[in-house]
mmCIF file of C-alpha atoms in Angstrom:
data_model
loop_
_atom_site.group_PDB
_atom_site.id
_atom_site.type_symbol
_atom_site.label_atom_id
_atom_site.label_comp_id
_atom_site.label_asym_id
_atom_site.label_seq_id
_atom_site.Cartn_x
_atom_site.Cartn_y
_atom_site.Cartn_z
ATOM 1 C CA UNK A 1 0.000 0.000 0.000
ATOM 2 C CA UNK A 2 1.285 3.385 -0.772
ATOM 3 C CA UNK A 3 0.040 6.533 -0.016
ATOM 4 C CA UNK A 4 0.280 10.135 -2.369
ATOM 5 C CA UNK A 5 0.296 13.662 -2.064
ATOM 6 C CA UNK A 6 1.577 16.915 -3.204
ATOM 7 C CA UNK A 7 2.823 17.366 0.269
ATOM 8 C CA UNK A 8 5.392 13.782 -0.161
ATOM 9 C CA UNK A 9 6.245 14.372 -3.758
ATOM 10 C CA UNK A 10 7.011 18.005 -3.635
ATOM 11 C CA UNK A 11 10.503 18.719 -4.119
ATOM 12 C CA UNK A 12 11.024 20.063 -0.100
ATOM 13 C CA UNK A 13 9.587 17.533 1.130
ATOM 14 C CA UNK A 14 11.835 15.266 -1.099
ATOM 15 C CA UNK A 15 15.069 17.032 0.055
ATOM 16 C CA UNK A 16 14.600 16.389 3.310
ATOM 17 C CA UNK A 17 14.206 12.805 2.628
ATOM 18 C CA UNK A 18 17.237 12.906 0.220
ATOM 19 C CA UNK A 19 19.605 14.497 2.862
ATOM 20 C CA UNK A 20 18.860 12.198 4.991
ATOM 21 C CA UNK A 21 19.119 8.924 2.996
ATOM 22 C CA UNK A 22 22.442 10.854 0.805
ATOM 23 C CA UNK A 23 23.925 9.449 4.653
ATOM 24 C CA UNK A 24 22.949 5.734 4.554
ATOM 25 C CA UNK A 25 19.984 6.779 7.223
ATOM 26 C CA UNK A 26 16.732 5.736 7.691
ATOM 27 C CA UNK A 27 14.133 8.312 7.306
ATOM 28 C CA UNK A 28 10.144 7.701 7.160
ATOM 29 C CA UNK A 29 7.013 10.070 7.187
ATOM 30 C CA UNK A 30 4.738 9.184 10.385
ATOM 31 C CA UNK A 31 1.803 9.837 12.350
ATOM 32 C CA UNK A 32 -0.894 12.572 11.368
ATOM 33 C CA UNK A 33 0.776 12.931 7.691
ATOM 34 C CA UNK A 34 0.327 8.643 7.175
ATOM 35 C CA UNK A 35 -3.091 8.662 9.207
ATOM 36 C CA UNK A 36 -4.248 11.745 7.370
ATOM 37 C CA UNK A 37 -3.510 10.720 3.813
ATOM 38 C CA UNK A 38 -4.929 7.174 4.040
ATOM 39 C CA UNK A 39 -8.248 8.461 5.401
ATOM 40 C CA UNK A 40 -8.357 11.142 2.957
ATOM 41 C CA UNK A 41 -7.948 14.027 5.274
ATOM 42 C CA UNK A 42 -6.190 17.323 4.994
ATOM 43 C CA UNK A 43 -3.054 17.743 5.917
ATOM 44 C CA UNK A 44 -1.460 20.443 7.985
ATOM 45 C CA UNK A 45 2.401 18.873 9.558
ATOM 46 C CA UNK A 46 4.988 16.642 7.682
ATOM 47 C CA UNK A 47 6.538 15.072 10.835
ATOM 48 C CA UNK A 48 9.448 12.336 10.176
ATOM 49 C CA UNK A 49 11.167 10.119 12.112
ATOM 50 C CA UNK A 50 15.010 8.512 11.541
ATOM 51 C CA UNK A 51 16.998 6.168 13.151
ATOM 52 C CA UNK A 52 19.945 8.615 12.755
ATOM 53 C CA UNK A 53 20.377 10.356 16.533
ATOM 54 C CA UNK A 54 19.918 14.153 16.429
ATOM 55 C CA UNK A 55 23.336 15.351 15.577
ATOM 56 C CA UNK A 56 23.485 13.389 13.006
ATOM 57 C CA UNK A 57 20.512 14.811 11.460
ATOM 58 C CA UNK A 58 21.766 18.009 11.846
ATOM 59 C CA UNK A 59 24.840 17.522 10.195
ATOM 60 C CA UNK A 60 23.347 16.105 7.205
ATOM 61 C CA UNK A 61 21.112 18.694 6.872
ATOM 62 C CA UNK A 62 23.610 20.988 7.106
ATOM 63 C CA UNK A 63 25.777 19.849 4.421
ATOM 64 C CA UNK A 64 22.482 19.442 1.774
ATOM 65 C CA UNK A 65 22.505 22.873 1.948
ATOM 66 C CA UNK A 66 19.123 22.921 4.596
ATOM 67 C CA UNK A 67 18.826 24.935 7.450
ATOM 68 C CA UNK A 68 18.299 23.430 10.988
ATOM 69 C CA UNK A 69 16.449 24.747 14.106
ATOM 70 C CA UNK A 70 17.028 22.589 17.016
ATOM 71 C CA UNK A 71 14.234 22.779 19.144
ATOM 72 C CA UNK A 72 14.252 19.832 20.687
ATOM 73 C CA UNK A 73 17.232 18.137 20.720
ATOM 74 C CA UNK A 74 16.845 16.677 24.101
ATOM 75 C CA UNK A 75 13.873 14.135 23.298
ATOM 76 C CA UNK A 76 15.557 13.653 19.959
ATOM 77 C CA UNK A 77 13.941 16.305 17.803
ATOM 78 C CA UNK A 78 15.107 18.293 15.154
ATOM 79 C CA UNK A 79 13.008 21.195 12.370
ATOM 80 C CA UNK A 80 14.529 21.264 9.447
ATOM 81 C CA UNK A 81 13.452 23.922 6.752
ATOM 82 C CA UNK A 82 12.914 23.096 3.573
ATOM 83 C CA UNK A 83 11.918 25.854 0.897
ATOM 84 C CA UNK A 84 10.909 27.792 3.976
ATOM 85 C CA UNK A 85 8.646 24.818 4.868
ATOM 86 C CA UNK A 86 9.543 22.994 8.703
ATOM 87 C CA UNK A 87 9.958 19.431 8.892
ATOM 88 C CA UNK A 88 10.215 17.906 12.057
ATOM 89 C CA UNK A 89 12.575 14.795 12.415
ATOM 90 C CA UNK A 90 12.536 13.082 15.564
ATOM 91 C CA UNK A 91 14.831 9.981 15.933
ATOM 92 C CA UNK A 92 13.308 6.651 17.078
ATOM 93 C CA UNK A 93 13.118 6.825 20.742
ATOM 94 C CA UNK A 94 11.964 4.202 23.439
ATOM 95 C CA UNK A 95 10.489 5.326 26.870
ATOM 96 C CA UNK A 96 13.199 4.953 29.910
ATOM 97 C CA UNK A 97 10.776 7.046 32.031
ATOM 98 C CA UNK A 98 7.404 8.457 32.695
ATOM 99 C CA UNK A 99 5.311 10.181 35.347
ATOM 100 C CA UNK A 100 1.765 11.224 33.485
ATOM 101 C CA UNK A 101 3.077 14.426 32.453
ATOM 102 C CA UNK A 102 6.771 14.248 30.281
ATOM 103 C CA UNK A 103 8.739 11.180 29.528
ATOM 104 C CA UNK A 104 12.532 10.062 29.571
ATOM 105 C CA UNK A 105 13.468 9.052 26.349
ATOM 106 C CA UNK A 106 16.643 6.967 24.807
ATOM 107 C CA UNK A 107 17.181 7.114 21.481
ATOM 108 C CA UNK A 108 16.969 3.795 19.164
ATOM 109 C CA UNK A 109 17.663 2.385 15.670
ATOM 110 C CA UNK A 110 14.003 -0.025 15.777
ATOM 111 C CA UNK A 111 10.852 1.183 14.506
ATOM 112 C CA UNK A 112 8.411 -1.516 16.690
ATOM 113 C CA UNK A 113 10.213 0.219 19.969
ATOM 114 C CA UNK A 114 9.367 4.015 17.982
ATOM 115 C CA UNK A 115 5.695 2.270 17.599
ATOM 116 C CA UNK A 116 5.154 1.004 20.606
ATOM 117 C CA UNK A 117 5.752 4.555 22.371
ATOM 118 C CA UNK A 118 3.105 6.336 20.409
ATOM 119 C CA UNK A 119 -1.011 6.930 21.596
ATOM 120 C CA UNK A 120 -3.251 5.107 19.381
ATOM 121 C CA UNK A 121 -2.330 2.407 16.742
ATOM 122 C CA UNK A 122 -3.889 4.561 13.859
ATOM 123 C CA UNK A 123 -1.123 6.992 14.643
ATOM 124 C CA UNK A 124 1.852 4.190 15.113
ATOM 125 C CA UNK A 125 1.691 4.257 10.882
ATOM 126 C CA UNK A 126 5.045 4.773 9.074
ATOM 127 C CA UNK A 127 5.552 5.646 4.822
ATOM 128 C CA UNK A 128 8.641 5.155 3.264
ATOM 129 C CA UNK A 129 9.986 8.423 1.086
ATOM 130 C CA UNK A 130 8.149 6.754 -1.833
ATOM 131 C CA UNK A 131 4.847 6.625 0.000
ATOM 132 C CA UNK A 132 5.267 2.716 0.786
ATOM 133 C CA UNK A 133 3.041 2.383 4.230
ATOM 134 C CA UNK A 134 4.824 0.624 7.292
ATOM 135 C CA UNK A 135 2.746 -0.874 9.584
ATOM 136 C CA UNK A 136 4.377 -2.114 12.696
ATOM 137 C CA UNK A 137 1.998 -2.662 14.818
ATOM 138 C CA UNK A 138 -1.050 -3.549 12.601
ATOM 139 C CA UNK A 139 -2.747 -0.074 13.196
ATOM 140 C CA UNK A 140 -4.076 -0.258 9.458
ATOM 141 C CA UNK A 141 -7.455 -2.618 10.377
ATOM 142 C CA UNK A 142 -8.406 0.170 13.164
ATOM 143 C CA UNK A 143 -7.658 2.984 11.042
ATOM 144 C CA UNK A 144 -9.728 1.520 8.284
ATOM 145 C CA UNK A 145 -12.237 0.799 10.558
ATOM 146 C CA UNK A 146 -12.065 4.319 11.821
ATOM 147 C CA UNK A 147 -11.689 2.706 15.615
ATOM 148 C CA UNK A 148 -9.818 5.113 18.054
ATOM 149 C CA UNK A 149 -7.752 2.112 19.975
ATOM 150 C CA UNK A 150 -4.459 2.485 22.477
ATOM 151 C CA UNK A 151 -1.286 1.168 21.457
ATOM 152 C CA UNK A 152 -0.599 -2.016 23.916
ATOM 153 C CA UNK A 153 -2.512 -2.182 26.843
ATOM 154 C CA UNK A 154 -4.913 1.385 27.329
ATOM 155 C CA UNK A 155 -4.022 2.056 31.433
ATOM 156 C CA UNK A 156 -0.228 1.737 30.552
ATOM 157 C CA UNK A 157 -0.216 4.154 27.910
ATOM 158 C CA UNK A 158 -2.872 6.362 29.536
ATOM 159 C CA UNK A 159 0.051 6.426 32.919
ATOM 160 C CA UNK A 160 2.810 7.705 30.374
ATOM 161 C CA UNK A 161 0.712 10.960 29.436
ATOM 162 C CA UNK A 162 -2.965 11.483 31.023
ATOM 163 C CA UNK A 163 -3.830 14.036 28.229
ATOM 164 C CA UNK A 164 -3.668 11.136 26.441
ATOM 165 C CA UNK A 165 -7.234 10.875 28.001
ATOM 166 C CA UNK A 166 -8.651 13.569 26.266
ATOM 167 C CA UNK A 167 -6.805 12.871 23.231
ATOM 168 C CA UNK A 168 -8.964 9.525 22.990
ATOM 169 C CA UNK A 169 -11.956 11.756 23.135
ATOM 170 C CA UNK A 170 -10.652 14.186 20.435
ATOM 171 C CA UNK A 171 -9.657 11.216 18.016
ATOM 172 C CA UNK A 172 -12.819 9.501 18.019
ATOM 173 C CA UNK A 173 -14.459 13.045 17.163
ATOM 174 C CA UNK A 174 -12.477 13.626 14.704
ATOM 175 C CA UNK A 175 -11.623 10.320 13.172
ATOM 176 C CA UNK A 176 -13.637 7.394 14.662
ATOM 177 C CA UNK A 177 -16.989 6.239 13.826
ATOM 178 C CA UNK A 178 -19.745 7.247 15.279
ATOM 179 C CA UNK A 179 -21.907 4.523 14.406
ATOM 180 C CA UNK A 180 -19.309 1.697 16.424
ATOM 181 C CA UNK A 181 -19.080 3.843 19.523
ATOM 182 C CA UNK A 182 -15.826 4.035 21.568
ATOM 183 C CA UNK A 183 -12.954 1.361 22.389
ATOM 184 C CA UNK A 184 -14.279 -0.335 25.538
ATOM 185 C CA UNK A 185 -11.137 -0.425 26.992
ATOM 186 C CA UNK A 186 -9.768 2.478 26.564
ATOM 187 C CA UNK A 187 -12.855 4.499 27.602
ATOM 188 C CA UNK A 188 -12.788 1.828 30.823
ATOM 189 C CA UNK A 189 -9.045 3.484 31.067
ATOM 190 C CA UNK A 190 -9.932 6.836 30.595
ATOM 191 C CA UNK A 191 -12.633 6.481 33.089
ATOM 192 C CA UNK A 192 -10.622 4.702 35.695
ATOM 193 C CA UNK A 193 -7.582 6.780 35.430
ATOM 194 C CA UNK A 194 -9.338 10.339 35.281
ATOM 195 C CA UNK A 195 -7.875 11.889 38.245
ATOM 196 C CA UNK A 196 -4.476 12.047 36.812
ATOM 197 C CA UNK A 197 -5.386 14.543 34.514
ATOM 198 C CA UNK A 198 -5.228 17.343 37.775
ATOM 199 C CA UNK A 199 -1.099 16.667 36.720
ATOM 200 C CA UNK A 200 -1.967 18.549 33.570
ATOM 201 C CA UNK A 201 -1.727 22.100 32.868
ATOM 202 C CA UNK A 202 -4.378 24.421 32.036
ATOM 203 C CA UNK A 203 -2.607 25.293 28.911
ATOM 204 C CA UNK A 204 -2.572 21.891 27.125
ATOM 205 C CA UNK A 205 -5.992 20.982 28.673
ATOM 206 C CA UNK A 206 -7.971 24.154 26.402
ATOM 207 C CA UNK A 207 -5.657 23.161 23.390
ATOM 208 C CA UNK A 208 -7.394 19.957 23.918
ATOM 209 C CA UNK A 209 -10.588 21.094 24.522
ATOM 210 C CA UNK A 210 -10.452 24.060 21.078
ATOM 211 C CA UNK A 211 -9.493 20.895 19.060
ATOM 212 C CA UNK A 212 -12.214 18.330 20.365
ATOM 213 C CA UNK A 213 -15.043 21.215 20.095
ATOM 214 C CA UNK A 214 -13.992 22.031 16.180
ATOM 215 C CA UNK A 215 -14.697 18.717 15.132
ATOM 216 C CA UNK A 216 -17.455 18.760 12.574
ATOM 217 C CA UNK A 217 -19.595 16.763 15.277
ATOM 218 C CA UNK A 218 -18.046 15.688 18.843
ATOM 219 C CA UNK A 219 -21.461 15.299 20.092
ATOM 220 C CA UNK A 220 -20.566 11.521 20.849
ATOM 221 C CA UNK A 221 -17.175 12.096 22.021
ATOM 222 C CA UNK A 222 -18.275 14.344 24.681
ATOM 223 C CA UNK A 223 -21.074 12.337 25.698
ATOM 224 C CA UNK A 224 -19.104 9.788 26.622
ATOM 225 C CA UNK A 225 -16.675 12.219 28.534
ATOM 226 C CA UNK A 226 -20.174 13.276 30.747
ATOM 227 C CA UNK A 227 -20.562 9.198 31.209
ATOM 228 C CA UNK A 228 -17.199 8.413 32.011
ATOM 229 C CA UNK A 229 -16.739 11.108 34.789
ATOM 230 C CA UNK A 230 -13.832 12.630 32.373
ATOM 231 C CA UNK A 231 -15.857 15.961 31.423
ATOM 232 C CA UNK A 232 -16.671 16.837 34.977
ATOM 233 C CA UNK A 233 -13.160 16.853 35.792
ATOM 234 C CA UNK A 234 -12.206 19.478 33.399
ATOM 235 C CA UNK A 235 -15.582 21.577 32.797
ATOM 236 C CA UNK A 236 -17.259 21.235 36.044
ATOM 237 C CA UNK A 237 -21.193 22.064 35.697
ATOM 238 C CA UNK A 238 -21.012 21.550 31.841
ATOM 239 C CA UNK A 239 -23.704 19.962 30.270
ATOM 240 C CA UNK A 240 -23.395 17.962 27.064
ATOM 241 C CA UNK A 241 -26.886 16.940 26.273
ATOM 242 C CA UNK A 242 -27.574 20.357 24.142
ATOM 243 C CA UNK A 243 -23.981 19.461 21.646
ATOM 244 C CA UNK A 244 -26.378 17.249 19.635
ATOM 245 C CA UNK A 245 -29.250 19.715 19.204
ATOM 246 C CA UNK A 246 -26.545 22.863 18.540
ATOM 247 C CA UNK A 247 -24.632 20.157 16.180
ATOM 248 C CA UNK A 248 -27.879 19.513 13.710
ATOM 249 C CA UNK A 249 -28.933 23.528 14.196
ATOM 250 C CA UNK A 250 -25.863 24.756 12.754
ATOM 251 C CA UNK A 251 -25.969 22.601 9.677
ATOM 252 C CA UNK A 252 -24.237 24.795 7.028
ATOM 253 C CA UNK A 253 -22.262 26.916 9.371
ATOM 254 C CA UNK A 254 -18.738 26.184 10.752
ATOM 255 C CA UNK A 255 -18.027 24.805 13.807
ATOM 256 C CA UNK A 256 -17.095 27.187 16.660
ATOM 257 C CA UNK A 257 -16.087 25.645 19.694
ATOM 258 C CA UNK A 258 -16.420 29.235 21.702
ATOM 259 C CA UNK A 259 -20.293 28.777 20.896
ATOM 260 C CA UNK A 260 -20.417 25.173 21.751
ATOM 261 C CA UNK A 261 -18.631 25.830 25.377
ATOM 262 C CA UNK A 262 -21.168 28.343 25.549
ATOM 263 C CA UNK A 263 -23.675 26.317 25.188
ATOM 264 C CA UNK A 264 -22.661 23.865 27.750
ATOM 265 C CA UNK A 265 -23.297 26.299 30.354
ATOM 266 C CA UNK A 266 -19.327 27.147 31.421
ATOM 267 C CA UNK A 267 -19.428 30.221 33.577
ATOM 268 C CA UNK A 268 -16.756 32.843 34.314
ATOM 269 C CA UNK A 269 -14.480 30.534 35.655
ATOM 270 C CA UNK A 270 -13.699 28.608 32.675
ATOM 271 C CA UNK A 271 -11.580 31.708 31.167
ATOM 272 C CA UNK A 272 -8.810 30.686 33.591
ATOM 273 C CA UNK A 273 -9.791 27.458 34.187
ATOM 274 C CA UNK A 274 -8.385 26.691 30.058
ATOM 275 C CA UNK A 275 -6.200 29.659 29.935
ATOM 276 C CA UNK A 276 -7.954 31.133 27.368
ATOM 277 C CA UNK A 277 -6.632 34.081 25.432
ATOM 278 C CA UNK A 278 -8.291 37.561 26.426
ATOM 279 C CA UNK A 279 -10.225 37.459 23.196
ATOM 280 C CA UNK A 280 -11.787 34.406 23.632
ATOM 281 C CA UNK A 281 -12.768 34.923 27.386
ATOM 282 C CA UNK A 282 -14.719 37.859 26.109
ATOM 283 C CA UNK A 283 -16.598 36.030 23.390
ATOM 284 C CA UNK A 284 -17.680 33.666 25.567
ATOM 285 C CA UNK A 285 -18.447 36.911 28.649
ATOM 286 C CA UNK A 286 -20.328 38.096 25.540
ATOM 287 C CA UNK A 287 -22.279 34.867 24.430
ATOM 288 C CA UNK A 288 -23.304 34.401 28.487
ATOM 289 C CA UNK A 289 -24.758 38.056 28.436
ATOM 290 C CA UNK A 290 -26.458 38.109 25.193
ATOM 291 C CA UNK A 291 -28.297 34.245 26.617
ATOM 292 C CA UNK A 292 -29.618 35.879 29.354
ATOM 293 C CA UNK A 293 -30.794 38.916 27.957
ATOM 294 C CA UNK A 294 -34.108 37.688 26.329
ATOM 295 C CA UNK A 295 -33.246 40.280 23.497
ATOM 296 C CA UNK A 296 -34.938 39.354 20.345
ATOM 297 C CA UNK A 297 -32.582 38.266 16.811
ATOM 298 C CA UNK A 298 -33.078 42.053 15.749
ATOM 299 C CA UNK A 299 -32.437 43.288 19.498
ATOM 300 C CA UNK A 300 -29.263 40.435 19.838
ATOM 301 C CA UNK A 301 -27.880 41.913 16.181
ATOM 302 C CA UNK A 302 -27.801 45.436 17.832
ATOM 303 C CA UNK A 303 -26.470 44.988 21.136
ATOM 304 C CA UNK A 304 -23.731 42.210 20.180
ATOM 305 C CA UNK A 305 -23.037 41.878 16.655
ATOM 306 C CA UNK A 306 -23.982 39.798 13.948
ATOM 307 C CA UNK A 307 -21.620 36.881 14.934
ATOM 308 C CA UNK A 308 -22.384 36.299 18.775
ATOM 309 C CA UNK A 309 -26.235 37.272 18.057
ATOM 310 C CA UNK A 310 -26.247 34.152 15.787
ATOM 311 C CA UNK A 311 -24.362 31.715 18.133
ATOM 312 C CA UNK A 312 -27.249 33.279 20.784
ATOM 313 C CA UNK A 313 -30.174 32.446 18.477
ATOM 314 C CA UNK A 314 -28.558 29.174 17.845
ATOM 315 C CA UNK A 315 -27.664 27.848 21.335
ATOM 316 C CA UNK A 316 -31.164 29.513 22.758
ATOM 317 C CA UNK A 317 -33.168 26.907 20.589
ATOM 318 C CA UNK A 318 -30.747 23.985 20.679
ATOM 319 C CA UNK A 319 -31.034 24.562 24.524
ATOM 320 C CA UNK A 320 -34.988 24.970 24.128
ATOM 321 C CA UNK A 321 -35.282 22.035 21.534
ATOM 322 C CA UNK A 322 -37.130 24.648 20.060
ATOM 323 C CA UNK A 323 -37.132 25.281 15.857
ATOM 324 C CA UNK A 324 -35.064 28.483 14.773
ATOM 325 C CA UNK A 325 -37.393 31.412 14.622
ATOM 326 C CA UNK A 326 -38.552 32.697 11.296
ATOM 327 C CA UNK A 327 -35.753 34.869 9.342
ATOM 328 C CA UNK A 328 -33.639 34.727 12.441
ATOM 329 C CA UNK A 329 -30.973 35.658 10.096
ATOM 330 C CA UNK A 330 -32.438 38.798 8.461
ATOM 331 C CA UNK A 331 -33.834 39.932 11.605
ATOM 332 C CA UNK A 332 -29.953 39.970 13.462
ATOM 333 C CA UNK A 333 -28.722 41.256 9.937
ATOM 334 C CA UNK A 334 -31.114 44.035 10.059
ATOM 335 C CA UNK A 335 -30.637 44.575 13.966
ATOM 336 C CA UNK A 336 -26.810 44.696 13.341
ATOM 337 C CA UNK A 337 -26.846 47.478 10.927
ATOM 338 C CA UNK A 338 -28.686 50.072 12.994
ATOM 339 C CA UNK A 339 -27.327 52.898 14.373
ATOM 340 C CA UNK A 340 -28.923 55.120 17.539
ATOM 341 C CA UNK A 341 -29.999 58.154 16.097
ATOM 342 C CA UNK A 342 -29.465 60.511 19.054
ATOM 343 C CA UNK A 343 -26.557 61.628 20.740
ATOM 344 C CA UNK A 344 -25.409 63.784 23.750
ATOM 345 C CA UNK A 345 -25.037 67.331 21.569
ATOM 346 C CA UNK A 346 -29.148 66.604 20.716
ATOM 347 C CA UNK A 347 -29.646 67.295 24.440
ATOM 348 C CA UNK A 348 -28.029 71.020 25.055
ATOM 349 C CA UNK A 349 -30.468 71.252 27.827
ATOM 350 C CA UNK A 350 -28.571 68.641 30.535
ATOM 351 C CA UNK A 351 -25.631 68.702 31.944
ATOM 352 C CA UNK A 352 -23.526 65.580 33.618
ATOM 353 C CA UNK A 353 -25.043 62.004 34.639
ATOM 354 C CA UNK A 354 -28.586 63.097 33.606
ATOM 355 C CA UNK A 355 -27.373 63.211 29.907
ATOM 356 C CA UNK A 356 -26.420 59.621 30.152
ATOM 357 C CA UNK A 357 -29.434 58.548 31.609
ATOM 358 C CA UNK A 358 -31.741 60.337 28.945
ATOM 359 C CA UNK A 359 -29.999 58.661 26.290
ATOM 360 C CA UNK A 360 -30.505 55.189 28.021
ATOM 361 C CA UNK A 361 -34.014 55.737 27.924
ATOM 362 C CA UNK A 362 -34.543 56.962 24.402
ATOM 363 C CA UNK A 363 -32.208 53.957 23.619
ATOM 364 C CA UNK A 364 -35.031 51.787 25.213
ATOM 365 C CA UNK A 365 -37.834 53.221 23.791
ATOM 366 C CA UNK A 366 -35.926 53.237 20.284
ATOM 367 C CA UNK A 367 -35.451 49.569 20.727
ATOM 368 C CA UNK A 368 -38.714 48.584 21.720
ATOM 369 C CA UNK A 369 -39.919 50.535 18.586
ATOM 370 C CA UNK A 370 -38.824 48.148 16.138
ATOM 371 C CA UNK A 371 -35.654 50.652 15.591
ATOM 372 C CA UNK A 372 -38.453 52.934 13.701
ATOM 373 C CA UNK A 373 -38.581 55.925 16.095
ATOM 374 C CA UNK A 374 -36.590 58.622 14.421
ATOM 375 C CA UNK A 375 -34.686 61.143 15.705
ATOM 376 C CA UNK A 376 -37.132 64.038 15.576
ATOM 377 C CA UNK A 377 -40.090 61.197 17.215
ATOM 378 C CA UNK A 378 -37.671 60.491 20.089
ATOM 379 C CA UNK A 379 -36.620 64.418 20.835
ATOM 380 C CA UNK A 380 -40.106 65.411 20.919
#
């Protein structure tokens, strides 16, 4: 089986492969690049791995005539650029060490040990330079099957790395099938080892969370987070019964994972809880206000913008199991354009807090007009 792809036969791609084989090395394409190409997914990163050791690699590099960044030189990892394109090549390493969190690596010259290392068998794939699939540990039946499964035995891998937890749960949304449910095991070892994802940091739990909420629908996934006990370890009070209803609402629009955290009913504390960036806390600050408002689409358009008034609309009847009102769309469209028609120099006659005030409630009574009021109705 081989696998193709402007991304393996371009010529940086190639180089890196040729610099590395120009020194009697050993260097293969694998994990999301192999997994990604056989299922007929895009592809973002060209990762590689070699059994030449990391100076090595960097002197071979070097002498093709590539440049070399090495970030992680430590746990065997090396970015090469390529026509201003990174490659990362990471030698084949075994585990000497773990604690849950980071591992101690030594560095090898056998694939199966490189396998055996990785998360889920889908991901333990290899391709020669030619595209020529490698399949160590026979991961190619559960990718085909589209079954999220642990490399070895699930608790032992789960131990090395417990954001390997919600990995599981981002896989299956994004590449298992829906129809077979999870592994049984390694939901069983998600569920039983849950508490040793407190060793993780905020940081890589939200990166975890962002990607698992973009799926096109992780509906399933993060039902079976709520059953297993893993969601209410990392989004206490969140509720994943409204995913499925927001999932089938939003059928022609892209996912947004702000708008589906939203709509599990995450308060204020989930901004720091997940590290979120500043923009994203207020999106979601924004989302929570315009829900309980009871504005109207028009009224929603107005006050918050066409984007968050449609993610309010949206998570409103998914919540409700309600249908989406009549030209929601053209009403927050036509709510977003407005524009108040008074301001402060209209009302020469106050002074201080009272002009405030009087502007609040011509505001209101504007609103509650339909937006018709005009300027001269209002001032009269």
């Amino acid at each position: 089986m081989k696998i193709t792809g402007d991304w393996l036969s371009n010529p940086e791609t190639q180089a890196v492969c040729t610099a590395l084989t120009a020194g009697g090395q050993r260097i293969l394409f694998v994990g999301g690049c192999v997994r990604n190409s056989l299922m007929g997914a895009p592809i973002s990163d060209v990762d590689l791995a070699t059994d030449a050791p990391p100076d090595r690699v960097i002197d071979l590099a070097k002498q093709a005539g590539l440049r070399v960044v090495p970030t992680g030189v430590d746990h065997g990892t090396v970015t090469v650029v390529s026509g201003n394109r990174p490659y990362e090549v990471t030698t084949f390493r075994r585990d000497v060490e773990t604690d849950g969190r980071r591992a101690v690596v030594a560095f090898s010259t056998d694939i199966t040990a490189d396998a055996q290392r990785r998360d889920f068998t889908m991901n333990a794939l290899y391709a020669e330079p030619d595209g020529t699939v490698i399949d160590p540990l026979q991961g190619l039946p559960d990718l085909v099957a589209r079954r999220i499964r642990f490399v070895g035995d699930a608790r032992a891998r789960i131990a090395e790395d417990y954001l390997r937890i919600l990995r599981f749960f981002r896989f299956h949304a994004w590449y298992g099938d829906p129809a077979q449910g999870l592994d049984a095991e390694g939901l069983a070892g998600c569920a039983e080892l849950a508490d040793g994802m407190a060793q993780l940091s905020a940081e890589r739990i939200g990166a975890e969370v962002r990607k698992l909420l973009s799926a096109p629908d992780p509906a399933p996934a993060v039902a079976a987070m709520a059953q297993s006990g893993v969601l209410a370890r990392i989004l206490p009070g969140a509720d994943a019964r409204v995913l499925g209803p927001l999932v089938h609402l939003e059928s022609g629009l892209p996912p947004d994972w702000r708008r589906r955290l939203a709509a599990m009913g995450t308060g204020d504390e989930i901004a720091p809880a997940l590290r979120l960036s500043r923009a994203d806390a207020t999106c979601l600050a924004q989302l929570r206000r315009a829900l309980a408002s009871g504005d109207t689409p028009a009224q929603l358009g107005y006050h918050f913008g066409s984007d968050r008034a449609a993610d309010a609309v949206l998570i409103r009847a998914a919540t409700l199991a309600s249908a989406l009102p009549d030209n929601w769309q053209g009403d927050i469209a036509f709510g977003a354009a407005q524009h108040f028609p008074v301001r402060a120099a209209d009302l020469p006659a106050l002074r201080g807090r009272a002009v405030g005030e009087r502007l609040a409630e011509l505001e209101i009574r504007w609103i509650a007009s339909g937006f018709t009021l005009s300027r001269d109705d209002l001032l009269a």
